[in-house]
Coordinates of C-alpha atoms and ligand atoms in Angstrom, one line a residue:
X100 CA -24.0 4.8 13.5
X101 CA -27.1 7.1 13.0
X102 CA -24.7 10.1 12.7
X103 CA -22.7 8.2 10.1
X104 CA -25.9 7.3 8.2
X105 CA -27.1 11.0 8.3
X106 CA -23.7 12.2 7.0
X107 CA -23.8 9.7 4.1
X108 CA -24.8 10.8 0.6
X109 CA -28.0 8.7 0.8
X110 CA -28.8 10.1 4.3
X111 CA -28.5 13.7 3.0
X112 CA -30.6 13.0 0.0
X113 CA -33.3 11.3 2.1
X114 CA -33.3 14.3 4.5
X115 CA -33.5 16.8 1.6
X116 CA -36.1 15.0 -0.4
X117 CA -38.1 14.0 2.7
X118 CA -38.1 17.7 4.0
X119 CA -39.2 19.0 0.6
X120 CA -41.9 16.4 0.3
X121 CA -43.2 17.0 3.8
X122 CA -43.3 20.8 3.2
X123 CA -44.9 20.3 -0.2
X124 CA -47.5 17.9 1.2
X125 CA -48.4 20.4 4.0
X126 CA -48.8 23.3 1.6
X127 CA -50.8 21.3 -0.9
X128 CA -52.8 19.6 1.9
X129 CA -53.7 23.1 3.3
X130 CA -54.6 24.5 -0.1
X131 CA -56.7 21.3 -0.9
X132 CA -58.5 21.4 2.4
X133 CA -59.2 25.1 2.1
X134 CA -60.5 24.7 -1.4
X135 CA -62.7 21.8 -0.4
X136 CA -64.1 23.8 2.5
X137 CA -64.9 26.7 0.2
X138 CA -66.7 24.4 -2.2
X139 CA -68.7 22.9 0.6
X140 CA -69.6 26.2 2.1
X141 CA -70.7 27.5 -1.3
X142 CA -72.9 24.4 -1.7
X143 CA -74.4 25.0 1.7
X144 CA -75.0 28.7 1.0
X145 CA -76.6 27.9 -2.4
X146 CA -78.8 25.3 -0.7
X147 CA -79.6 27.7 2.1
X148 CA -80.5 30.5 -0.3
X149 CA -82.8 28.4 -2.4
X150 CA -84.5 27.1 0.7
X151 CA -84.8 30.6 2.1
X152 CA -86.2 31.7 -1.2
X153 CA -88.6 28.8 -1.1
X154 CA -89.8 29.8 2.4
X155 CA -90.3 33.4 1.1
X156 CA -92.3 32.2 -1.9
X157 CA -94.2 29.8 0.4
X158 CA -95.4 32.5 2.7
X159 CA -96.0 35.0 -0.1
X160 CA -99.6 34.2 -0.7
X161 CA -100.4 34.1 3.0
X162 CA -98.9 37.5 3.4
X163 CA -100.7 38.8 0.4
X164 CA -104.1 37.6 1.7
X165 CA -103.1 38.3 5.3
X166 CA -103.7 34.7 6.2
X167 CA -101.6 34.5 9.4
X168 CA -102.6 30.8 9.9
X169 CA -101.3 29.9 6.4
X170 CA -98.0 31.7 7.1
X171 CA -97.5 30.1 10.5
X172 CA -98.4 26.7 9.1
X173 CA -96.0 27.0 6.2
X174 CA -93.2 28.2 8.5
X175 CA -93.8 25.3 10.9
X176 CA -93.9 22.7 8.2
X177 CA -90.7 23.9 6.5
X178 CA -88.8 24.4 9.8
X179 CA -89.2 20.6 10.6
X180 CA -86.3 20.1 8.1
X181 CA -83.2 18.9 10.0
X182 CA -81.0 21.5 8.3
X183 CA -83.2 24.4 9.4
X184 CA -82.8 25.7 12.9
X185 CA -85.3 28.6 12.9
X186 CA -87.4 30.7 10.5
X187 CA -88.5 34.2 11.6
X188 CA -90.3 37.1 9.8
X189 CA -89.5 40.6 11.0
X190 CA -91.8 43.5 10.2
X191 CA -90.4 46.9 9.2
X192 CA -90.0 48.1 12.8
X193 CA -87.9 45.1 13.9
X194 CA -90.6 43.1 15.6
X195 CA -90.8 39.4 15.0
X196 CA -94.2 38.8 13.4
X197 CA -93.8 35.1 12.7
X198 CA -91.4 32.5 14.0
X199 CA -90.9 28.8 14.2
X200 CA -90.0 29.4 17.8
X201 CA -93.3 30.7 19.4
X202 CA -91.5 32.3 22.3
X203 CA -89.8 34.7 19.9
X204 CA -93.0 36.1 18.4
X205 CA -93.5 39.7 19.4
X206 CA -89.8 40.4 20.3
X207 CA -88.3 43.5 19.0
X208 CA -84.8 43.5 17.6
X209 CA -82.8 46.8 17.3
X210 CA -81.0 47.7 14.1
X211 CA -77.6 47.4 16.0
X212 CA -78.2 43.7 16.2
X213 CA -75.6 41.7 14.2
X214 CA -78.3 40.2 12.0
X215 CA -79.7 43.6 11.1
X216 CA -76.2 44.9 10.3
X217 CA -76.1 42.8 7.1
X218 CA -78.4 45.4 5.5
X219 CA -78.1 48.3 8.0
X220 CA -74.3 48.5 7.6
X221 CA -73.9 52.2 7.9
X222 CA -76.6 53.9 10.0
X223 CA -80.4 53.8 9.6
X224 CA -80.8 53.4 5.9
X225 CA -80.8 49.8 4.7
X226 CA -78.9 48.7 1.7
X227 CA -81.7 47.4 -0.5
X228 CA -79.6 46.8 -3.6
X229 CA -77.4 43.9 -2.1
X230 CA -78.0 40.7 -4.1
X231 CA -80.2 38.4 -2.0
X232 CA -77.8 35.4 -2.2
X233 CA -75.1 37.5 -0.4
X234 CA -77.3 38.3 2.5
X235 CA -75.9 35.7 4.9
X236 CA -73.6 35.4 7.9
X237 CA -72.2 32.8 10.1
X238 CA -73.3 33.0 13.7
X239 CA -71.2 31.1 16.3
X240 CA -74.0 29.2 18.0
X241 CA -73.9 26.0 20.0
X242 CA -73.8 23.0 19.5
X243 CA -73.2 23.9 15.8
X244 CA -72.7 27.2 14.0
X245 CA -75.6 28.8 12.2
X246 CA -75.7 30.0 8.6
X247 CA -78.2 32.9 8.7
X248 CA -79.9 34.1 5.5
X249 CA -81.6 37.5 5.7
X250 CA -83.9 38.1 2.7
X251 CA -85.8 41.4 2.6
X252 CA -89.6 41.2 1.7
X253 CA -90.1 44.0 -0.8
X254 CA -93.3 46.0 -1.4
X255 CA -94.4 44.6 -4.8
X256 CA -97.2 46.1 -6.9
X257 CA -99.4 43.1 -6.0
X258 CA -99.2 44.3 -2.4
X259 CA -100.4 47.8 -2.9
X260 CA -102.7 47.5 -6.0
X261 CA -104.6 44.3 -5.1
X262 CA -108.3 45.2 -4.5
X263 CA -108.9 41.8 -2.8
X264 CA -106.5 42.8 0.0
X265 CA -107.2 46.5 0.1
X266 CA -108.0 46.3 3.7
X267 CA -104.3 46.0 4.6
X268 CA -102.4 47.3 1.6
X269 CA -99.2 49.3 2.0
X270 CA -98.4 52.6 0.5
X271 CA -96.5 52.2 -2.7
X272 CA -93.8 54.5 -1.4
X273 CA -92.7 51.8 1.1
X274 CA -89.9 49.8 -0.3
X275 CA -89.3 47.0 2.3
X276 CA -92.2 45.5 4.2
X277 CA -90.0 43.3 6.4
X278 CA -87.3 40.6 6.4
X279 CA -87.3 36.8 6.4
X280 CA -84.5 35.4 8.6
X281 CA -83.8 31.7 8.0
X282 CA -81.2 29.9 10.2
X283 CA -79.5 26.8 8.9
X284 CA -77.3 24.4 10.8
X285 CA -73.7 24.0 9.5
X286 CA -73.3 20.7 11.5
X287 CA -73.3 18.4 8.5
X288 CA -70.9 20.6 6.6
X289 CA -68.6 21.1 9.6
X290 CA -68.5 17.3 10.2
X291 CA -67.6 16.7 6.5
X292 CA -65.0 19.4 6.7
X293 CA -63.5 17.8 9.8
X294 CA -63.5 14.4 8.2
X295 CA -61.8 15.9 5.1
X296 CA -59.1 17.4 7.3
X297 CA -58.5 14.2 9.1
X298 CA -58.5 12.2 5.8
X299 CA -56.2 14.7 4.1
X300 CA -53.8 14.6 7.2
X301 CA -53.9 10.8 7.3
X302 CA -53.5 10.2 3.6
X303 CA -50.8 13.0 3.4
X304 CA -48.9 11.3 6.2
X305 CA -49.3 7.9 4.7
X306 CA -48.2 9.3 1.3
X307 CA -45.1 10.8 2.9
X308 CA -44.3 7.5 4.7
X309 CA -44.8 5.4 1.6
X310 CA -42.8 7.8 -0.6
X311 CA -40.0 8.0 2.1
X312 CA -39.9 4.2 2.3
X313 CA -39.7 3.9 -1.5
X314 CA -37.1 6.6 -1.6
X315 CA -35.0 4.9 1.1
X316 CA -35.2 1.6 -0.8
X317 CA -34.2 3.3 -4.1
X318 CA -31.4 5.3 -2.5
X319 CA -30.1 2.2 -0.7
X320 CA -30.1 0.1 -3.8
X321 CA -28.8 2.6 -6.3
X322 CA -26.6 4.9 -4.1
X323 CA -25.9 3.7 -0.6
X324 CA -25.1 0.0 -1.4
X325 CA -22.9 0.8 -4.4
X326 CA -21.1 3.5 -2.5
X327 CA -20.4 1.2 0.4
X328 CA -19.2 -1.5 -2.0
X329 CA -16.8 1.0 -3.6
X330 CA -15.7 2.1 -0.2
X331 CA -15.0 -1.5 0.8
X332 CA -13.1 -2.1 -2.5
X333 CA -10.9 1.0 -1.9
X334 CA -10.1 -0.2 1.6
X335 CA -9.2 -3.7 0.4
X336 CA -7.1 -2.2 -2.4
X337 CA -5.3 0.0 0.1
X338 CA -4.6 -3.2 2.2
X339 CA -3.1 -4.9 -0.9
X340 CA -6.0 -7.2 -1.8
X341 CA -5.6 -6.7 -5.5
X342 CA -7.8 -9.7 -6.5
X343 CA -10.9 -8.1 -5.0
X344 CA -13.7 -7.3 -7.6
X345 CA -16.5 -4.8 -7.0
X346 CA -19.7 -6.5 -8.1
X347 CA -21.8 -3.6 -9.4
X348 CA -23.4 -4.7 -12.7
X349 CA -25.6 -1.7 -13.3
X350 CA -25.3 0.5 -16.4
X351 CA -25.4 3.8 -14.4
X352 CA -22.5 5.9 -13.2
X353 CA -21.9 3.6 -10.2
X354 CA -21.5 0.6 -12.5
X355 CA -19.1 2.6 -14.7
X356 CA -17.2 3.7 -11.5
X357 CA -17.0 0.0 -10.4
X358 CA -15.8 -1.2 -13.8
X359 CA -13.1 1.6 -13.9
X360 CA -12.1 0.7 -10.4
X361 CA -11.8 -3.1 -11.2
X362 CA -9.7 -2.4 -14.3
X363 CA -7.5 -0.1 -12.3
X364 CA -7.0 -2.8 -9.6
X365 CA -6.2 -5.4 -12.3
X366 CA -3.6 -3.0 -13.9
X367 CA -2.1 -2.4 -10.5
X368 CA -2.0 -6.2 -9.9
X369 CA -0.3 -6.7 -13.3
X370 CA 2.3 -4.0 -12.5
X371 CA 2.9 -5.6 -9.1
X372 CA 3.3 -9.0 -10.7
X373 CA 5.7 -7.6 -13.2
X374 CA 7.6 -5.8 -10.5
X375 CA 7.8 -9.1 -8.5
X376 CA 9.0 -11.0 -11.6
X377 CA 11.6 -8.3 -12.3
X378 CA 12.7 -8.4 -8.7
X379 CA 13.0 -12.2 -8.8
X380 CA 14.9 -12.0 -12.1
X381 CA 17.1 -9.3 -10.7
X382 CA 17.8 -11.4 -7.5
X383 CA 18.6 -14.4 -9.7
X384 CA 20.9 -12.3 -11.8
X385 CA 22.6 -10.9 -8.7
X386 CA 23.0 -14.4 -7.3
X387 CA 24.4 -15.6 -10.6
X388 CA 26.8 -12.7 -10.8
X389 CA 27.8 -13.1 -7.2
X390 CA 28.6 -16.8 -7.7
X391 CA 30.5 -15.9 -10.8
X392 CA 32.5 -13.3 -8.9
X393 CA 33.1 -15.8 -6.1
X394 CA 34.3 -18.3 -8.6
X395 CA 36.5 -15.8 -10.3
X396 CA 37.8 -14.8 -6.9
X397 CA 38.6 -18.4 -6.0
X398 CA 40.3 -18.8 -9.4
X399 CA 42.3 -15.7 -8.7
X400 CA 43.4 -17.0 -5.4
X401 CA 44.2 -20.4 -7.0
X402 CA 46.2 -18.6 -9.7
X403 CA 48.1 -16.6 -7.2
X404 CA 48.8 -19.7 -5.2
X405 CA 50.0 -21.5 -8.3
X406 CA 52.1 -18.5 -9.3
X407 CA 53.9 -18.3 -6.0
X408 CA 54.3 -22.1 -6.0
X409 CA 55.7 -21.8 -9.5
X410 CA 58.2 -19.1 -8.3
X411 CA 59.2 -21.3 -5.4
X412 CA 59.5 -24.4 -7.7
X413 CA 61.6 -22.4 -10.2
X414 CA 64.0 -21.4 -7.4
X415 CA 64.3 -24.9 -6.1
X416 CA 64.7 -26.4 -9.6
X417 CA 67.3 -23.8 -10.5
X418 CA 69.3 -24.6 -7.4
X419 CA 69.0 -28.4 -7.8
X420 CA 69.7 -28.5 -11.6
X421 CA 73.5 -27.9 -11.3
X422 CA 74.2 -30.4 -8.4
X423 CA 72.1 -33.0 -10.3
X424 CA 74.1 -32.4 -13.5
X425 CA 77.2 -32.9 -11.3
X426 CA 75.9 -36.1 -9.8
X427 CA 75.1 -37.6 -13.2
X428 CA 78.5 -36.5 -14.7
X429 CA 80.5 -37.8 -11.8
X430 CA 78.4 -41.0 -11.7
X431 CA 79.2 -41.6 -15.4
X432 CA 83.0 -40.9 -14.7
X433 CA 82.9 -43.3 -11.8
X434 CA 81.1 -45.9 -14.0
X435 CA 83.9 -45.6 -16.6
X436 CA 86.5 -46.1 -13.9
X437 CA 84.8 -49.1 -12.2
X438 CA 86.2 -52.5 -13.4
X439 CA 83.7 -54.6 -15.2
X440 CA 84.0 -57.5 -12.6
X441 CA 82.7 -55.1 -9.8
X442 CA 79.1 -55.7 -10.8
X443 CA 77.5 -54.5 -7.7
X444 CA 79.2 -51.1 -7.9
X445 CA 78.2 -50.8 -11.6
X446 CA 74.6 -51.7 -10.7
X447 CA 74.6 -49.1 -7.9
X448 CA 76.0 -46.4 -10.1
X449 CA 73.3 -47.1 -12.7
X450 CA 70.7 -46.7 -10.0
X451 CA 72.3 -43.3 -9.0
X452 CA 72.3 -42.2 -12.6
X453 CA 68.7 -43.4 -13.2
X454 CA 67.4 -41.6 -10.1
X455 CA 69.4 -38.5 -10.8
X456 CA 68.0 -38.4 -14.3
X457 CA 64.4 -38.9 -12.9
X458 CA 65.1 -35.9 -10.6
X459 CA 66.3 -34.0 -13.6
X460 CA 63.1 -34.8 -15.5
X461 CA 61.0 -33.5 -12.6
X462 CA 63.1 -30.3 -12.4
X463 CA 62.6 -29.8 -16.2
X464 CA 58.9 -30.1 -15.6
X465 CA 59.0 -27.6 -12.8
X466 CA 60.9 -25.2 -15.0
X467 CA 58.2 -25.6 -17.7
X468 CA 55.5 -24.9 -15.1
X469 CA 57.4 -21.8 -13.9
X470 CA 57.8 -20.6 -17.5
X471 CA 61.5 -20.6 -17.2
X472 CA 62.0 -22.4 -20.5
X473 CA 62.0 -20.6 -23.8
X474 CA 59.3 -21.2 -26.4
X475 CA 58.8 -20.3 -30.0
X476 CA 55.3 -19.3 -31.2
X477 CA 54.0 -20.0 -34.7
X478 CA 50.5 -20.0 -36.2
X479 CA 49.1 -23.5 -35.5
X480 CA 46.1 -25.4 -36.9
X481 CA 44.7 -26.8 -33.7
X482 CA 42.7 -29.5 -35.4
X483 CA 45.8 -30.8 -37.2
X484 CA 47.9 -30.6 -34.1
X485 CA 45.3 -32.5 -32.1
X486 CA 45.1 -35.2 -34.8
X487 CA 48.9 -35.6 -35.0
X488 CA 49.1 -35.9 -31.1
X489 CA 46.4 -38.6 -31.1
X490 CA 48.2 -40.4 -33.9
X491 CA 51.4 -40.3 -31.8
X492 CA 49.8 -41.7 -28.6
X493 CA 47.6 -44.2 -30.3
X494 CA 50.6 -46.5 -31.0
X495 CA 51.5 -46.8 -27.3
X496 CA 50.2 -49.8 -25.5
X497 CA 48.4 -47.6 -22.9
X498 CA 46.0 -46.4 -25.6
X499 CA 45.3 -49.6 -27.4
X500 CA 41.9 -50.1 -25.8
X501 CA 40.9 -46.4 -26.0
X502 CA 38.6 -45.1 -28.6
X503 CA 39.1 -41.5 -29.8
X504 CA 36.0 -39.6 -31.0
X505 CA 36.7 -36.4 -32.9
X506 CA 34.2 -33.5 -33.1
X507 CA 36.1 -30.8 -34.8
X508 CA 34.9 -27.4 -36.0
X509 CA 36.7 -27.0 -39.3
X510 CA 36.1 -23.2 -39.2
X511 CA 38.2 -22.5 -36.2
X512 CA 41.0 -20.0 -36.8
X513 CA 44.7 -20.8 -36.4
X514 CA 46.3 -19.7 -33.1
X515 CA 49.7 -18.4 -32.3
X516 CA 51.3 -21.0 -30.0
X517 CA 54.3 -23.2 -29.4
X518 CA 53.2 -26.5 -30.9
X519 CA 55.7 -28.6 -28.9
X520 CA 54.5 -27.2 -25.6
X521 CA 50.8 -27.5 -26.6
X522 CA 51.4 -31.1 -27.7
X523 CA 52.9 -31.7 -24.2
X524 CA 49.7 -30.4 -22.7
X525 CA 47.5 -32.6 -24.9
X526 CA 49.7 -35.7 -24.2
X527 CA 49.3 -35.0 -20.4
X528 CA 45.6 -34.8 -20.7
X529 CA 45.4 -38.1 -22.8
X530 CA 47.7 -39.9 -20.3
X531 CA 45.6 -38.7 -17.3
X532 CA 42.4 -39.8 -19.1
X533 CA 43.9 -43.2 -19.9
X534 CA 45.1 -43.6 -16.3
X535 CA 41.7 -42.6 -14.9
X536 CA 39.9 -45.1 -17.2
X537 CA 42.4 -47.9 -16.5
X538 CA 43.4 -47.7 -20.2
X539 CA 40.0 -48.7 -21.4
X540 CA 37.2 -46.4 -22.6
X541 CA 36.5 -43.4 -24.8
X542 CA 38.0 -40.0 -25.2
X543 CA 36.1 -37.3 -27.1
X544 CA 38.0 -34.3 -28.4
X545 CA 36.0 -31.3 -29.7
X546 CA 37.1 -28.0 -31.0
X547 CA 35.1 -24.7 -31.3
X548 CA 35.4 -21.0 -31.4
X549 CA 33.9 -19.1 -28.5
X550 CA 33.5 -15.5 -27.4
X551 CA 34.1 -15.0 -23.7
X552 CA 31.5 -12.5 -22.5
X553 CA 33.6 -11.7 -19.4
X554 CA 36.5 -10.1 -21.4
X555 CA 34.8 -9.9 -24.8
X556 CA 37.7 -11.8 -26.5
X557 CA 37.6 -14.7 -29.0
X558 CA 39.1 -18.0 -28.1
X559 CA 39.7 -21.4 -29.7
X560 CA 38.5 -24.0 -27.2
X561 CA 39.6 -27.7 -27.2
X562 CA 37.5 -30.0 -25.0
X563 CA 38.8 -33.4 -23.8
X564 CA 36.1 -35.6 -22.3
X565 CA 36.7 -39.1 -21.0
X566 CA 34.4 -41.9 -19.9
X567 CA 36.4 -42.4 -16.6
X568 CA 35.2 -42.2 -13.0
X569 CA 35.4 -38.4 -12.8
X570 CA 37.0 -36.3 -10.1
X571 CA 35.5 -35.8 -6.7
X572 CA 34.5 -32.3 -5.6
X573 CA 37.1 -32.4 -3.0
X574 CA 39.9 -33.0 -5.5
X575 CA 38.5 -30.8 -8.3
X576 CA 39.9 -27.6 -6.9
X577 CA 43.4 -29.1 -6.4
X578 CA 44.2 -30.9 -9.7
X579 CA 46.3 -28.0 -11.0
X580 CA 48.4 -27.7 -7.8
X581 CA 52.0 -28.9 -8.3
X582 CA 52.6 -32.3 -6.7
X583 CA 48.9 -33.1 -6.3
X584 CA 48.4 -36.6 -7.4
X585 CA 46.1 -39.5 -6.5
X586 CA 48.2 -42.0 -8.5
X587 CA 50.4 -44.5 -6.7
X588 CA 54.0 -43.5 -5.7
X589 CA 56.4 -43.8 -8.6
X590 CA 53.6 -43.5 -11.1
X591 CA 52.4 -39.9 -10.7
X592 CA 54.4 -36.8 -9.9
X593 CA 51.5 -34.4 -9.6
X594 CA 53.2 -32.1 -12.1
X595 CA 51.4 -32.9 -15.4
X596 CA 48.4 -30.6 -14.9
X597 CA 50.5 -28.0 -13.1
X598 CA 52.9 -27.8 -16.0
X599 CA 50.0 -27.7 -18.5
X600 CA 48.5 -24.9 -16.6
X601 CA 51.8 -22.9 -16.8
X602 CA 52.1 -23.5 -20.5
X603 CA 48.5 -22.4 -21.3
X604 CA 48.8 -19.3 -19.1
X605 CA 52.0 -18.4 -20.8
X606 CA 50.0 -18.4 -24.1
X607 CA 47.5 -16.0 -22.6
X608 CA 44.9 -18.8 -22.5
X609 CA 43.2 -20.7 -19.8
X610 CA 42.7 -24.3 -18.7
X611 CA 39.7 -25.5 -16.6
X612 CA 38.0 -28.7 -15.5
X613 CA 34.4 -29.8 -15.1
X614 CA 33.6 -33.2 -13.6
X615 CA 31.0 -35.1 -11.6
X616 CA 31.8 -38.4 -9.9
X617 CA 30.7 -41.3 -12.1
X618 CA 30.2 -39.1 -15.2
X619 CA 33.8 -38.7 -16.5
X620 CA 35.9 -35.6 -16.6
X621 CA 36.1 -32.7 -19.1
X622 CA 39.2 -30.5 -19.5
X623 CA 38.8 -27.2 -21.5
X624 CA 41.8 -25.6 -23.0
X625 CA 41.3 -22.0 -24.3
X626 CA 43.8 -20.2 -26.5
X627 CA 43.3 -16.6 -27.6
X628 CA 42.6 -15.8 -31.2
X629 CA 44.8 -12.9 -32.3
X630 CA 42.9 -9.9 -33.6
X631 CA 44.0 -10.3 -37.2
X632 CA 42.8 -14.0 -37.1
X633 CA 39.3 -14.8 -38.1
X634 CA 37.3 -18.0 -38.4
X635 CA 38.2 -20.3 -41.2
X636 CA 41.6 -18.8 -41.8
Ligands
LIG37 P1 49.8 -37.0 -12.1 O1 49.2 -37.5 -13.4 O2 51.2 -37.2 -12.0 O3 49.0 -37.5 -10.9 P2 48.6 -34.6 -12.8 O4 48.9 -33.2 -12.4 O5 48.6 -34.8 -14.3 O6 49.6 -35.5 -12.0 O7 47.2 -35.0 -12.3 C1 46.9 -34.7 -11.0 C2 45.7 -35.5 -10.5 O8 44.5 -35.1 -11.2 C3 45.8 -37.0 -10.9 O9 46.5 -37.7 -9.9 C4 44.3 -37.4 -10.8 O10 43.9 -37.7 -9.5 C5 43.6 -36.2 -11.3 N1 43.3 -36.3 -12.7 C6 43.8 -35.7 -13.8 N2 43.2 -36.0 -14.9 C7 42.1 -36.8 -14.6 C8 41.1 -37.5 -15.3 N3 41.0 -37.4 -16.6 N4 40.2 -38.3 -14.6 C9 40.3 -38.4 -13.3 N5 41.3 -37.8 -12.5 C10 42.2 -37.0 -13.2

């Protein structure tokens, strides 16, 4: 954790700035303390010099008049000051003539003594031209150090030309009469310097602590926190949480980075949503196409089944046609030969003929389904053909209670077809509708031109919709099978739609059904429009 914090950007900045500040504070603290010490020492030296000079001036008159008592008294009074440790007056030969310490009076000090070395720096000859205020030294005494001022007492004219003191005057060739040594205690200055050092150290440390704290707060608020929010945002984005928003509202680079990041995340989300929508649309399209393929596949199987059934039916019909013709012919011959009083035989022969003709009718239907009959195609107006077919069936009792609704598109083109066969298909569809509705209801016939997207061809479509009970799902796939019927025996043969299917296929068209139980049934007949035919022709 600590290692991680130190490796972070904020951690590195804190260490760098903290180190710089600490070093800076130490250097400036040292310079400041040193400067302060110099100032204080200079103040002490100035004070000491003026005091030493005062002592010199104080004893001047006493020395001039050789009043030893006055000198001693002056020295004693001034040395009572707390800052002064000792005052001594040395004569020229190094003997202490006066001193605030009585025990020192009379002691002789050699020129090698550290105090004497201030003036006697190189050998015997003293340096008399040193400025007085520089004649000092620090002596490492206890309990406090001593600032020692050594001021020479020069032989002035008043000393050797004053008649009042002629008894002890000095020769005018003598430059220095003695030295005044004044010792000052540095205790007060030392204590102040010590206090300054401690203060500087404490305030410096406190300053570093406060600045470091403020720096930590600033770096946390403006660097560390935004960086961790950005880091968290990136991790969430990587995990796929695209709704996550980084909340940095500042106007600085971090805010800009967060706003750029948020807009990037929203773009990614939009792309992802679009991709998902595309994928869903693609899946739906694939599903639609798959069901279309399945339907087409089923239709193909159905068509193949119907084709093979048609071939089989054609074979059977062909084989049965001749014997049936024979049965009918011979039955008629027998009928002619049968005497009129033999009524039962005549009746039986009529039944044979009737049944044989019914069989013949079925066979013809089978031949129509199997396309074995010939047809002649002409250009036909489908609307007119439909209308004439309706007019034909309308007169029959079966259709007396059926209402026909016509919804024709007048612009449909003519189609090349065998009108008789097509009429047969229409009649089949009308009869089935009437049967389904129990001869009471509505039949709507609509025509239109359509473009089949599957093969890109144009067709005329005729839709027959009735208001009957509809066809169950179970029967829907079987209505075009030959012999499939739900009508009672003797009424339905199950060939009507099978034959219609054969006819329409022979025309290159298609017939299909759509129905739901309880919602009627719709049959769609599609006939191809030849290339040179166009709408409205
Ligand atoms: P048939 O009319 O001799 O039964 P079809 O091949 O014409 O033979 O019809 C087959 C079957 O299709 C009918 O028996 C009937 O069950 C069903 N069918 C045809 N048309 C309709 C319709 N409009 N409504 C309901 N069922 C129908």
